[in-house]
CSV table of C-alpha atoms in Angstrom, one decimal:
chain,number,residue,atom,x,y,z
A,12,MET,CA,0.0,0.0,0.0
A,13,GLN,CA,1.4,3.4,-1.0
A,14,ARG,CA,1.3,6.7,0.8
A,15,TYR,CA,-1.5,8.2,-1.3
A,16,ASP,CA,-3.6,5.1,-1.9
A,17,TRP,CA,-6.3,6.3,0.7
A,18,LEU,CA,-6.5,9.6,-1.1
A,19,LYS,CA,-7.0,7.8,-4.4
A,20,LYS,CA,-9.8,5.8,-2.9
A,21,ILE,CA,-11.4,9.0,-1.6
A,22,GLN,CA,-11.2,10.4,-5.1
A,23,ARG,CA,-13.2,7.5,-6.4
A,24,LEU,CA,-16.1,8.1,-3.9
A,25,ASP,CA,-18.9,10.6,-4.3
A,26,PRO,CA,-18.8,13.3,-1.6
A,27,GLU,CA,-22.5,14.0,-2.2
A,28,THR,CA,-23.7,10.5,-1.3
A,29,GLU,CA,-20.7,8.7,0.3
A,30,PHE,CA,-19.6,11.5,2.6
A,31,THR,CA,-19.6,9.4,5.7
A,32,GLU,CA,-17.2,6.9,4.2
A,33,ILE,CA,-14.9,9.7,3.1
A,34,TYR,CA,-15.0,11.3,6.5
A,35,ARG,CA,-14.1,7.9,8.1
A,36,ILE,CA,-11.1,7.5,5.9
A,37,SER,CA,-9.9,11.0,6.5
A,38,SER,CA,-10.4,11.0,10.3
A,39,TRP,CA,-9.4,7.4,11.0
A,40,TYR,CA,-6.7,6.6,8.5
A,41,GLU,CA,-5.2,9.7,7.0
A,42,PHE,CA,-5.3,12.2,9.9
A,43,PRO,CA,-6.4,10.5,13.1
A,44,TRP,CA,-4.2,12.6,15.4
A,45,ASP,CA,-4.8,15.8,13.6
A,46,TYR,CA,-8.6,15.3,13.6
A,47,THR,CA,-8.5,14.6,17.3
A,48,GLN,CA,-6.6,17.8,18.0
A,49,SER,CA,-8.4,20.0,15.6
A,50,LEU,CA,-11.9,18.9,16.7
A,51,SER,CA,-10.8,19.5,20.3
A,52,PHE,CA,-9.8,23.0,19.4
A,53,ALA,CA,-13.0,23.4,17.4
A,54,LEU,CA,-15.1,22.7,20.5
A,55,TYR,CA,-12.7,24.8,22.6
A,56,ARG,CA,-13.4,27.9,20.4
A,57,THR,CA,-17.0,27.8,21.3
A,58,TYR,CA,-16.3,28.6,24.9
A,59,ALA,CA,-15.3,32.2,23.9
A,60,VAL,CA,-18.9,32.9,22.9
A,61,PRO,CA,-20.3,34.1,26.3
A,62,SER,CA,-23.7,32.5,25.8
A,63,ILE,CA,-22.0,29.1,25.3
A,64,GLY,CA,-19.2,29.4,27.8
A,65,ARG,CA,-21.5,30.7,30.5
A,66,LEU,CA,-24.0,27.8,29.9
A,67,LEU,CA,-21.2,25.2,30.1
A,68,ALA,CA,-19.8,26.7,33.2
A,69,GLY,CA,-23.3,26.9,34.8
A,70,THR,CA,-23.8,23.1,34.4
A,71,GLY,CA,-20.5,22.4,36.2
A,72,GLU,CA,-19.9,19.4,34.0
A,73,PHE,CA,-17.0,21.0,32.0
A,74,THR,CA,-15.3,22.3,35.2
A,75,ARG,CA,-15.9,19.5,37.7
A,76,ARG,CA,-16.0,16.4,35.4
A,77,THR,CA,-13.9,17.7,32.5
A,78,GLN,CA,-12.4,14.3,31.6
A,79,LYS,CA,-15.8,12.6,31.6
A,80,ARG,CA,-17.4,15.3,29.4
A,81,TYR,CA,-14.5,15.1,27.0
A,82,ASP,CA,-14.8,11.3,26.7
A,83,ASP,CA,-18.6,11.5,26.3
A,84,THR,CA,-18.3,14.0,23.5
A,85,VAL,CA,-15.7,11.9,21.7
A,86,LEU,CA,-17.7,8.6,22.0
A,87,ILE,CA,-21.1,10.1,21.1
A,88,LEU,CA,-19.8,11.8,18.0
A,89,GLU,CA,-17.7,8.8,17.0
A,90,ALA,CA,-20.7,6.4,17.2
A,91,VAL,CA,-22.3,8.3,14.4
A,92,ILE,CA,-19.2,8.2,12.2
A,93,GLU,CA,-18.6,4.6,12.9
A,94,HIS,CA,-22.0,3.2,12.4
A,95,GLY,CA,-23.7,5.8,10.2
A,96,PHE,CA,-26.8,8.0,10.6
A,97,ASP,CA,-29.2,5.2,9.8
A,98,SER,CA,-27.8,2.6,12.1
A,99,SER,CA,-29.4,1.9,15.5
A,100,GLN,CA,-26.1,3.0,17.2
A,101,GLY,CA,-26.0,6.2,15.2
A,102,ARG,CA,-29.6,7.0,16.0
A,103,GLU,CA,-29.0,6.3,19.7
A,104,ALA,CA,-26.0,8.6,19.8
A,105,ILE,CA,-28.0,11.4,18.2
A,106,ARG,CA,-30.9,10.9,20.6
A,107,ARG,CA,-28.4,11.1,23.5
A,108,MET,CA,-26.9,14.3,22.1
A,109,ASN,CA,-30.3,15.9,21.4
A,110,GLY,CA,-31.6,14.8,24.8
A,111,MET,CA,-28.7,16.5,26.6
A,112,HIS,CA,-29.1,19.7,24.6
A,113,ARG,CA,-32.9,20.1,24.8
A,114,ARG,CA,-32.6,20.6,28.6
A,115,TYR,CA,-31.1,24.1,27.9
A,116,ASP,CA,-32.2,27.2,26.1
A,117,ILE,CA,-29.7,27.2,23.3
A,118,SER,CA,-30.3,29.4,20.2
A,119,ASP,CA,-30.2,27.9,16.7
A,120,ALA,CA,-27.6,30.5,15.9
A,121,ASP,CA,-25.3,29.1,18.6
A,122,TYR,CA,-26.0,25.5,17.3
A,123,ARG,CA,-25.1,26.6,13.7
A,124,TYR,CA,-21.9,28.3,14.9
A,125,VAL,CA,-20.8,25.1,16.8
A,126,LEU,CA,-21.4,23.0,13.7
A,127,SER,CA,-19.4,25.5,11.7
A,128,THR,CA,-16.4,25.0,14.0
A,129,PHE,CA,-16.4,21.3,13.2
A,130,VAL,CA,-16.3,22.0,9.5
A,131,VAL,CA,-13.8,24.9,9.4
A,132,THR,CA,-11.3,24.2,12.2
A,133,PRO,CA,-10.0,20.9,10.9
A,134,LYS,CA,-9.5,22.3,7.4
A,135,ARG,CA,-7.6,25.2,8.7
A,136,TRP,CA,-5.6,22.9,11.0
A,137,MET,CA,-4.6,20.7,8.0
A,138,ASP,CA,-3.6,23.8,6.1
A,139,ASP,CA,-1.2,24.7,8.9
A,140,TYR,CA,0.0,21.5,10.3
A,141,GLY,CA,-1.3,18.5,8.4
A,142,TRP,CA,1.0,16.2,6.4
A,143,ARG,CA,-1.1,17.2,3.4
A,144,ARG,CA,-4.0,19.5,2.8
A,145,LEU,CA,-7.5,18.2,2.6
A,146,SER,CA,-8.6,17.5,-0.9
A,147,PRO,CA,-11.8,19.1,-2.4
A,148,HIS,CA,-13.5,15.7,-2.0
A,149,GLU,CA,-12.7,15.6,1.7
A,150,ILE,CA,-13.8,19.2,2.3
A,151,ARG,CA,-17.1,18.7,0.5
A,152,ALA,CA,-17.7,15.4,2.4
A,153,SER,CA,-17.1,17.2,5.7
A,154,VAL,CA,-19.7,19.9,4.7
A,155,ASN,CA,-22.2,17.2,3.8
A,156,TYR,CA,-21.5,15.1,6.9
A,157,TYR,CA,-22.1,18.0,9.3
A,158,ARG,CA,-25.1,19.3,7.3
A,159,GLU,CA,-26.6,15.8,7.8
A,160,LEU,CA,-25.7,15.9,11.5
A,161,GLY,CA,-27.4,19.3,11.7
A,162,ARG,CA,-30.5,18.0,10.0
A,163,HIS,CA,-30.7,15.2,12.6
A,164,MET,CA,-30.4,17.9,15.3
A,165,GLY,CA,-33.4,19.7,13.8
A,166,LEU,CA,-31.5,22.6,12.5
A,167,VAL,CA,-32.5,24.5,9.3
A,168,ASP,CA,-30.9,27.2,7.2
A,169,LEU,CA,-27.5,25.5,7.3
A,170,PRO,CA,-24.7,26.7,5.0
A,171,GLU,CA,-24.4,24.7,1.8
A,172,THR,CA,-20.7,25.1,1.1
A,173,TYR,CA,-17.5,25.3,2.9
A,174,GLU,CA,-17.1,28.9,2.1
A,175,GLU,CA,-20.5,29.6,3.7
A,176,PHE,CA,-19.6,27.7,6.8
A,177,GLU,CA,-16.3,29.6,7.0
A,178,ARG,CA,-18.1,33.0,6.6
A,179,LEU,CA,-20.6,32.0,9.3
A,180,LEU,CA,-17.8,31.1,11.7
A,181,ASP,CA,-15.8,34.3,11.1
A,182,ASP,CA,-18.7,36.6,11.3
A,183,TYR,CA,-20.1,35.0,14.4
A,184,GLU,CA,-16.8,35.1,16.2
A,185,ARG,CA,-16.2,38.7,15.2
A,186,GLU,CA,-19.6,39.7,16.6
A,187,HIS,CA,-19.7,37.4,19.7
A,188,PHE,CA,-16.2,36.7,21.0
A,189,ALA,CA,-15.9,38.4,24.4
A,190,PHE,CA,-14.5,37.8,27.8
A,191,ASP,CA,-16.8,36.0,30.3
A,192,GLU,CA,-15.9,34.5,33.6
A,193,GLY,CA,-17.8,31.3,32.8
A,194,GLY,CA,-16.0,30.8,29.5
A,195,ARG,CA,-12.7,31.5,31.1
A,196,ALA,CA,-13.4,28.9,33.8
A,197,VAL,CA,-14.3,26.2,31.2
A,198,SER,CA,-11.2,27.2,29.2
A,199,ASP,CA,-9.0,26.9,32.2
A,200,SER,CA,-10.4,23.4,33.0
A,201,THR,CA,-10.0,22.3,29.4
A,202,LEU,CA,-6.4,23.4,29.3
A,203,GLY,CA,-5.8,21.7,32.6
A,204,LEU,CA,-7.3,18.5,31.2
A,205,MET,CA,-5.0,18.6,28.2
A,206,ALA,CA,-2.0,19.2,30.3
A,207,SER,CA,-3.0,16.4,32.7
A,208,TRP,CA,-2.5,13.8,29.9
A,209,TYR,CA,1.3,14.3,30.2
A,210,PRO,CA,3.8,13.6,32.9
A,211,ALA,CA,3.8,16.2,35.7
A,212,PRO,CA,7.2,17.9,34.7
A,213,LEU,CA,5.8,18.6,31.2
A,214,ARG,CA,2.4,19.9,32.1
A,215,SER,CA,3.2,23.6,32.3
A,216,SER,CA,5.0,23.4,29.0
A,217,MET,CA,2.1,21.6,27.4
A,218,ARG,CA,-0.3,24.3,28.6
A,219,LEU,CA,1.9,27.0,27.2
A,220,SER,CA,2.1,25.1,23.9
A,221,SER,CA,-1.7,25.0,23.7
A,222,LEU,CA,-1.8,28.7,24.2
A,223,CYS,CA,0.7,29.2,21.4
A,224,LEU,CA,-1.7,27.4,19.0
A,225,LEU,CA,-4.6,29.8,19.7
A,226,ASP,CA,-5.2,32.7,17.3
A,227,ASP,CA,-5.1,36.2,18.8
A,228,PRO,CA,-8.9,36.8,18.8
A,229,LEU,CA,-9.5,33.5,20.6
A,230,ARG,CA,-6.7,34.0,23.2
A,231,GLU,CA,-7.8,37.6,23.9
A,232,ALA,CA,-11.4,36.6,24.4
A,233,PHE,CA,-10.2,34.4,27.3
A,234,GLY,CA,-8.0,37.1,28.7
A,235,TYR,CA,-4.7,35.1,28.4
A,236,PRO,CA,-1.5,37.0,27.9
A,237,ALA,CA,0.3,36.5,24.6
A,238,PRO,CA,3.2,33.9,24.7
A,239,SER,CA,6.5,35.3,23.6
A,240,ALA,CA,7.0,35.5,19.9
A,241,PRO,CA,10.0,33.1,19.9
A,242,VAL,CA,8.1,30.5,21.9
A,243,ARG,CA,5.0,30.8,19.7
A,244,HIS,CA,7.2,30.5,16.6
A,245,ALA,CA,9.0,27.4,18.0
A,246,VAL,CA,5.8,25.6,18.9
A,247,ARG,CA,4.2,26.2,15.5
A,248,ALA,CA,7.3,25.3,13.6
A,249,GLY,CA,7.5,22.1,15.6
A,250,MET,CA,3.9,21.3,14.6
A,251,ARG,CA,4.7,21.9,10.9
A,252,LEU,CA,7.9,19.7,11.3
A,253,ARG,CA,5.7,16.9,12.7
A,254,GLY,CA,3.5,17.1,9.6
A,255,ARG,CA,6.5,16.8,7.3
A,256,PHE,CA,7.7,13.8,9.3
A,257,VAL,CA,4.2,12.1,9.1
A,258,ARG,CA,4.3,12.5,5.3
A,259,LEU,CA,7.2,10.1,5.2
A,260,LEU,CA,5.4,7.4,7.1
A,261,PRO,CA,3.7,4.5,5.4
A,262,PRO,CA,-0.1,4.7,5.2
A,263,ARG,CA,-2.2,3.5,8.1
A,264,ARG,CA,-3.7,0.1,7.5
A,265,ARG,CA,-5.9,-0.1,10.6
A,266,PRO,CA,-8.3,2.6,11.8
A,267,HIS,CA,-7.4,4.7,14.8
A,268,LEU,CA,-10.6,5.7,16.6
A,269,GLY,CA,-11.0,8.3,19.3
A,270,ARG,CA,-11.6,5.6,21.9
A,271,ASP,CA,-8.3,4.0,21.0
A,272,GLY,CA,-6.4,7.1,22.2
A,273,TRP,CA,-5.0,7.4,25.7
A,274,GLN,CA,-6.8,10.6,26.2
A,275,VAL,CA,-10.1,8.8,26.7
A,276,ARG,CA,-10.0,7.5,30.3
A,277,SER,CA,-13.5,7.4,31.7
A,278,TYR,CA,-14.4,4.0,30.1
A,279,PRO,CA,-11.6,1.5,30.6
A,280,GLY,CA,-12.1,-2.2,29.9
A,281,TYR,CA,-12.7,-2.1,26.2
A,282,PRO,CA,-13.7,-4.3,24.3
A,283,TYR,CA,-16.3,-5.1,26.9
A,284,GLY,CA,-17.8,-1.8,25.8
A,285,TYR,CA,-20.2,0.8,27.1
A,286,ARG,CA,-23.8,1.7,26.4
A,287,ILE,CA,-24.2,4.6,24.1
A,288,SER,CA,-27.5,5.3,25.9
A,289,GLU,CA,-25.6,5.9,29.1
A,290,LEU,CA,-23.1,8.4,27.8
A,291,GLY,CA,-23.4,12.0,28.7
A,292,THR,CA,-25.5,13.8,31.3
A,293,PHE,CA,-29.1,13.2,32.4
A,294,GLU,CA,-31.6,15.3,34.2
A,295,ASP,CA,-31.8,12.8,37.1
A,296,ALA,CA,-28.3,11.5,36.6
A,297,PRO,CA,-26.8,8.8,38.9
A,298,SER,CA,-23.8,9.6,40.9
A,299,PRO,CA,-20.6,10.1,38.9
A,300,GLY,CA,-19.2,7.0,40.5
A,301,GLY,CA,-21.9,4.7,39.1
A,302,CYS,CA,-20.7,1.9,36.8
A,303,PRO,CA,-20.8,3.0,33.2
A,304,PHE,CA,-20.4,-0.5,31.8
A,305,PRO,CA,-23.1,-2.9,30.5
A,306,HIS,CA,-23.9,-6.0,32.5
A,307,ALA,CA,-25.4,-9.2,31.1
A,308,ALA,CA,-29.1,-9.6,31.8
A,309,ALA,CA,-30.5,-12.6,33.6
A,310,ASP,CA,-31.2,-14.3,30.3
A,311,GLY,CA,-27.6,-13.9,29.3
A,312,LYS,CA,-28.4,-11.2,26.6
A,313,GLY,CA,-26.6,-8.0,27.6
A,314,PRO,CA,-27.4,-4.6,26.1
A,315,GLU,CA,-25.9,-3.4,22.9
A,316,ARG,CA,-22.3,-2.5,23.1
A,317,ALA,CA,-19.9,-0.4,21.2
A,318,THR,CA,-17.9,-2.6,18.9
A,319,ARG,CA,-14.7,-2.2,16.9
A,320,PRO,CA,-15.3,-1.9,13.2
A,321,ASP,CA,-14.5,-4.8,10.9
A,322,THR,CA,-11.1,-4.1,9.4
A,323,SER,CA,-10.8,-7.2,7.4
């Protein structure tokens, strides 16, 4: 298998009808690490919109149980990608997501903005740090994938092209980015979580590195001081160097899912699995220490579990 064989396969697929398969290949085989990072930063951007950051801080979930909320987000979104919109698992994941959101007064404008970050941020990340840029097929597939996700969320008047998503994001951030104590608290917790994934001696450096990757409007909205120019340049140059190194590696033959990463820590014990229906938050939620894993029923038939995709 040659380095660009996955891209050749993508080019043979139709981004208007086979967008989920294209998105799987891009995010699981071509850019698994980059998609994980860029989608994390996409969600992070939304905290700088006061109506979003304040709401997330008010729930306490993103400040008191940051790791759990990160894991739930990864696993719920991944279930749709893995199994598809029409599968029982994909429908369950969307029900979970919609069930959590409908408890709060969230405007459609905020929903559309959040969706735009998932389309635009990965593309910009690949432009800056990826081992190659996303192809037009991949960009169009991403647009169609998130338009379909938005449709399942009940959203209307969604952008139809990448350029429209990009304009929505830039306009919304220009109008709404502002400092808010709640958004800052969620940001601090998220940066703390990212740093906690590394050995203690490296944590302050990793937090500084994360700040170096923020654009100025985003950093200023949180009230963080600017890192020194040499440090910022060094961090970004290191990221670009990583992309050049990855370009020399052989293509990935097995998928790398979000749950395979060491950052997901709330659901150990895979492949015994977890119930998609128990991910996330609930209005009458059990205590955080409750067991998240499925148990076999008396008849020996346990509930549906997340399963690794067939890679044969």
